[in-house]
PDB file of C-alpha atoms in Angstrom:
ATOM      1  CA  GLN A   1       0.000   0.000   0.000  1.00  0.00           C
ATOM      2  CA  VAL A   2       1.451   3.324  -1.095  1.00  0.00           C
ATOM      3  CA  GLN A   3       1.602   5.720   1.820  1.00  0.00           C
ATOM      4  CA  LEU A   4       3.217   9.023   2.734  1.00  0.00           C
ATOM      5  CA  VAL A   5       3.196  10.184   6.344  1.00  0.00           C
ATOM      6  CA  GLU A   6       4.278  13.657   7.386  1.00  0.00           C
ATOM      7  CA  SER A   7       5.578  14.565  10.823  1.00  0.00           C
ATOM      8  CA  GLY A   8       7.573  17.245  12.587  1.00  0.00           C
ATOM      9  CA  GLY A   9       5.140  20.119  12.621  1.00  0.00           C
ATOM     10  CA  GLY A  10       4.445  22.236  15.644  1.00  0.00           C
ATOM     11  CA  LEU A  11       4.364  25.701  17.134  1.00  0.00           C
ATOM     12  CA  VAL A  12       7.471  27.825  16.674  1.00  0.00           C
ATOM     13  CA  GLN A  13       8.304  31.475  17.174  1.00  0.00           C
ATOM     14  CA  PRO A  14       9.123  33.727  14.233  1.00  0.00           C
ATOM     15  CA  GLY A  15      12.731  33.224  13.240  1.00  0.00           C
ATOM     16  CA  GLY A  16      12.723  29.669  14.518  1.00  0.00           C
ATOM     17  CA  SER A  17      13.288  26.385  12.713  1.00  0.00           C
ATOM     18  CA  LEU A  18      11.501  23.108  12.166  1.00  0.00           C
ATOM     19  CA  ARG A  19      12.337  19.987  10.214  1.00  0.00           C
ATOM     20  CA  LEU A  20       9.474  18.167   8.593  1.00  0.00           C
ATOM     21  CA  SER A  21       9.735  14.516   7.662  1.00  0.00           C
ATOM     22  CA  CYS A  22       7.891  12.554   5.000  1.00  0.00           C
ATOM     23  CA  ALA A  23       8.030   8.793   5.464  1.00  0.00           C
ATOM     24  CA  ALA A  24       7.372   6.824   2.298  1.00  0.00           C
ATOM     25  CA  SER A  25       6.214   3.225   2.115  1.00  0.00           C
ATOM     26  CA  GLY A  26       4.785   0.862  -0.459  1.00  0.00           C
ATOM     27  CA  PHE A  27       6.920   2.119  -3.342  1.00  0.00           C
ATOM     28  CA  THR A  28      10.554   2.669  -4.294  1.00  0.00           C
ATOM     29  CA  LEU A  29      11.394   6.246  -3.395  1.00  0.00           C
ATOM     30  CA  ASP A  30      14.360   6.288  -5.800  1.00  0.00           C
ATOM     31  CA  TYR A  31      12.027   6.400  -8.804  1.00  0.00           C
ATOM     32  CA  TYR A  32       9.837   9.292  -7.726  1.00  0.00           C
ATOM     33  CA  ALA A  33       9.930  13.008  -7.181  1.00  0.00           C
ATOM     34  CA  ILE A  34       8.612  14.142  -3.833  1.00  0.00           C
ATOM     35  CA  GLY A  35       7.021  17.519  -3.385  1.00  0.00           C
ATOM     36  CA  TRP A  36       6.162  19.502  -0.306  1.00  0.00           C
ATOM     37  CA  PHE A  37       3.021  21.595  -0.403  1.00  0.00           C
ATOM     38  CA  ARG A  38       1.181  23.742   2.099  1.00  0.00           C
ATOM     39  CA  GLN A  39      -2.291  25.083   2.599  1.00  0.00           C
ATOM     40  CA  ALA A  40      -3.139  27.953   4.896  1.00  0.00           C
ATOM     41  CA  PRO A  41      -6.704  28.582   6.105  1.00  0.00           C
ATOM     42  CA  GLY A  42      -8.779  30.168   3.375  1.00  0.00           C
ATOM     43  CA  LYS A  43      -6.036  29.811   0.793  1.00  0.00           C
ATOM     44  CA  GLU A  44      -5.322  27.424  -2.022  1.00  0.00           C
ATOM     45  CA  ARG A  45      -2.706  24.732  -1.682  1.00  0.00           C
ATOM     46  CA  GLU A  46       0.675  25.878  -2.981  1.00  0.00           C
ATOM     47  CA  GLY A  47       3.856  24.106  -3.896  1.00  0.00           C
ATOM     48  CA  VAL A  48       6.757  24.738  -1.557  1.00  0.00           C
ATOM     49  CA  SER A  49       9.592  22.536  -2.751  1.00  0.00           C
ATOM     50  CA  CYS A  50      10.325  19.474  -4.825  1.00  0.00           C
ATOM     51  CA  SER A  51      13.091  16.894  -4.974  1.00  0.00           C
ATOM     52  CA  SER A  52      13.532  15.153  -8.299  1.00  0.00           C
ATOM     53  CA  SER A  53      14.823  11.608  -8.420  1.00  0.00           C
ATOM     54  CA  ALA A  54      15.837  11.827 -12.080  1.00  0.00           C
ATOM     55  CA  ASP A  55      18.694  14.291 -11.682  1.00  0.00           C
ATOM     56  CA  ASP A  56      18.778  14.971  -7.937  1.00  0.00           C
ATOM     57  CA  SER A  57      17.625  18.507  -8.606  1.00  0.00           C
ATOM     58  CA  THR A  58      15.590  20.552  -6.172  1.00  0.00           C
ATOM     59  CA  SER A  59      13.247  23.472  -6.620  1.00  0.00           C
ATOM     60  CA  TYR A  60      11.664  26.009  -4.304  1.00  0.00           C
ATOM     61  CA  ALA A  61       8.886  28.531  -4.283  1.00  0.00           C
ATOM     62  CA  ASP A  62      10.203  32.081  -4.306  1.00  0.00           C
ATOM     63  CA  SER A  63       8.645  32.665  -0.897  1.00  0.00           C
ATOM     64  CA  VAL A  64      10.869  30.046   0.766  1.00  0.00           C
ATOM     65  CA  LYS A  65      14.095  30.226  -1.255  1.00  0.00           C
ATOM     66  CA  GLY A  66      17.095  30.633   0.968  1.00  0.00           C
ATOM     67  CA  ARG A  67      15.138  29.579   4.059  1.00  0.00           C
ATOM     68  CA  PHE A  68      13.900  26.049   3.298  1.00  0.00           C
ATOM     69  CA  THR A  69      15.961  23.052   2.198  1.00  0.00           C
ATOM     70  CA  ILE A  70      14.580  19.792   0.865  1.00  0.00           C
ATOM     71  CA  SER A  71      16.595  16.598   1.146  1.00  0.00           C
ATOM     72  CA  ARG A  72      16.019  12.903   0.751  1.00  0.00           C
ATOM     73  CA  ASP A  73      17.435   9.653   2.047  1.00  0.00           C
ATOM     74  CA  ASN A  74      16.330   6.965  -0.385  1.00  0.00           C
ATOM     75  CA  ALA A  75      17.841   4.217   1.740  1.00  0.00           C
ATOM     76  CA  LYS A  76      15.587   5.217   4.620  1.00  0.00           C
ATOM     77  CA  ASN A  77      12.605   6.087   2.402  1.00  0.00           C
ATOM     78  CA  MET A  78      12.539   9.556   3.906  1.00  0.00           C
ATOM     79  CA  VAL A  79      12.261  13.076   2.560  1.00  0.00           C
ATOM     80  CA  TYR A  80      12.859  16.096   4.748  1.00  0.00           C
ATOM     81  CA  LEU A  81      12.067  19.777   4.666  1.00  0.00           C
ATOM     82  CA  GLN A  82      14.341  21.896   6.817  1.00  0.00           C
ATOM     83  CA  MET A  83      12.636  25.198   7.498  1.00  0.00           C
ATOM     84  CA  ASN A  84      14.670  28.071   8.911  1.00  0.00           C
ATOM     85  CA  SER A  85      13.895  31.727   9.591  1.00  0.00           C
ATOM     86  CA  LEU A  86      10.231  30.898   9.815  1.00  0.00           C
ATOM     87  CA  LYS A  87       7.684  33.647   9.351  1.00  0.00           C
ATOM     88  CA  PRO A  88       4.053  33.884  10.441  1.00  0.00           C
ATOM     89  CA  GLU A  89       3.059  33.587   6.796  1.00  0.00           C
ATOM     90  CA  ASP A  90       4.595  30.108   6.741  1.00  0.00           C
ATOM     91  CA  THR A  91       1.770  28.942   8.986  1.00  0.00           C
ATOM     92  CA  ALA A  92      -0.105  26.178   7.177  1.00  0.00           C
ATOM     93  CA  VAL A  93      -0.715  22.477   6.987  1.00  0.00           C
ATOM     94  CA  TYR A  94       2.208  20.945   5.129  1.00  0.00           C
ATOM     95  CA  TYR A  95       1.785  17.912   2.892  1.00  0.00           C
ATOM     96  CA  CYS A  96       4.092  15.698   0.896  1.00  0.00           C
ATOM     97  CA  ALA A  97       3.135  13.887  -2.282  1.00  0.00           C
ATOM     98  CA  LYS A  98       4.846  11.855  -5.003  1.00  0.00           C
ATOM     99  CA  ALA A  99       5.022  12.153  -8.736  1.00  0.00           C
ATOM    100  CA  TYR A 100       7.158  10.907 -11.605  1.00  0.00           C
ATOM    101  CA  GLY A 101       8.624  14.379 -11.911  1.00  0.00           C
ATOM    102  CA  CYS A 102       8.428  17.786 -10.304  1.00  0.00           C
ATOM    103  CA  LEU A 103       6.306  19.271 -13.083  1.00  0.00           C
ATOM    104  CA  GLY A 104       3.063  17.810 -11.801  1.00  0.00           C
ATOM    105  CA  GLY A 105       0.854  14.782 -11.423  1.00  0.00           C
ATOM    106  CA  PHE A 106       1.290  14.555  -7.675  1.00  0.00           C
ATOM    107  CA  GLY A 107      -0.655  11.938  -5.769  1.00  0.00           C
ATOM    108  CA  SER A 108      -0.689   9.711  -2.726  1.00  0.00           C
ATOM    109  CA  TRP A 109      -1.032  12.704  -0.456  1.00  0.00           C
ATOM    110  CA  GLY A 110      -0.215  12.363   3.205  1.00  0.00           C
ATOM    111  CA  GLN A 111      -2.492  13.546   5.989  1.00  0.00           C
ATOM    112  CA  GLY A 112      -0.462  16.688   6.591  1.00  0.00           C
ATOM    113  CA  THR A 113       1.323  18.208   9.559  1.00  0.00           C
ATOM    114  CA  GLN A 114       0.425  21.573  11.071  1.00  0.00           C
ATOM    115  CA  VAL A 115       3.071  24.284  11.253  1.00  0.00           C
ATOM    116  CA  THR A 116       2.201  27.365  13.261  1.00  0.00           C
ATOM    117  CA  VAL A 117       4.593  30.310  13.434  1.00  0.00           C
ATOM    118  CA  SER A 118       3.533  32.696  16.146  1.00  0.00           C
ATOM    119  CA  SER A 119       4.931  34.604  19.088  1.00  0.00           C
TER     120      SER A 119
END
């Protein structure tokens, strides 16, 4: 059974850091791109970052460039999102999903993990 499970969310003060984890099971992580997405209350879901398996490339939304870092450990079937210098506008539910490439077609969404940035 294909499954993605996010963890690592929580409450953090502005300027703080969190590391989100996405645990993959039921498929070979090496063959798939993994994307991180987020959805804030009243807003549409947006792409945050993606890790491509094809060429080990990564991509980021302009709003998180220089602050967030995506990484993967295929041996452990894990993908991570290191989030630094967090801002209140980063508050959202964060999801991971898989696709054949970072251009789209994401599926097998996890249940999400809440990130709240507030003083």
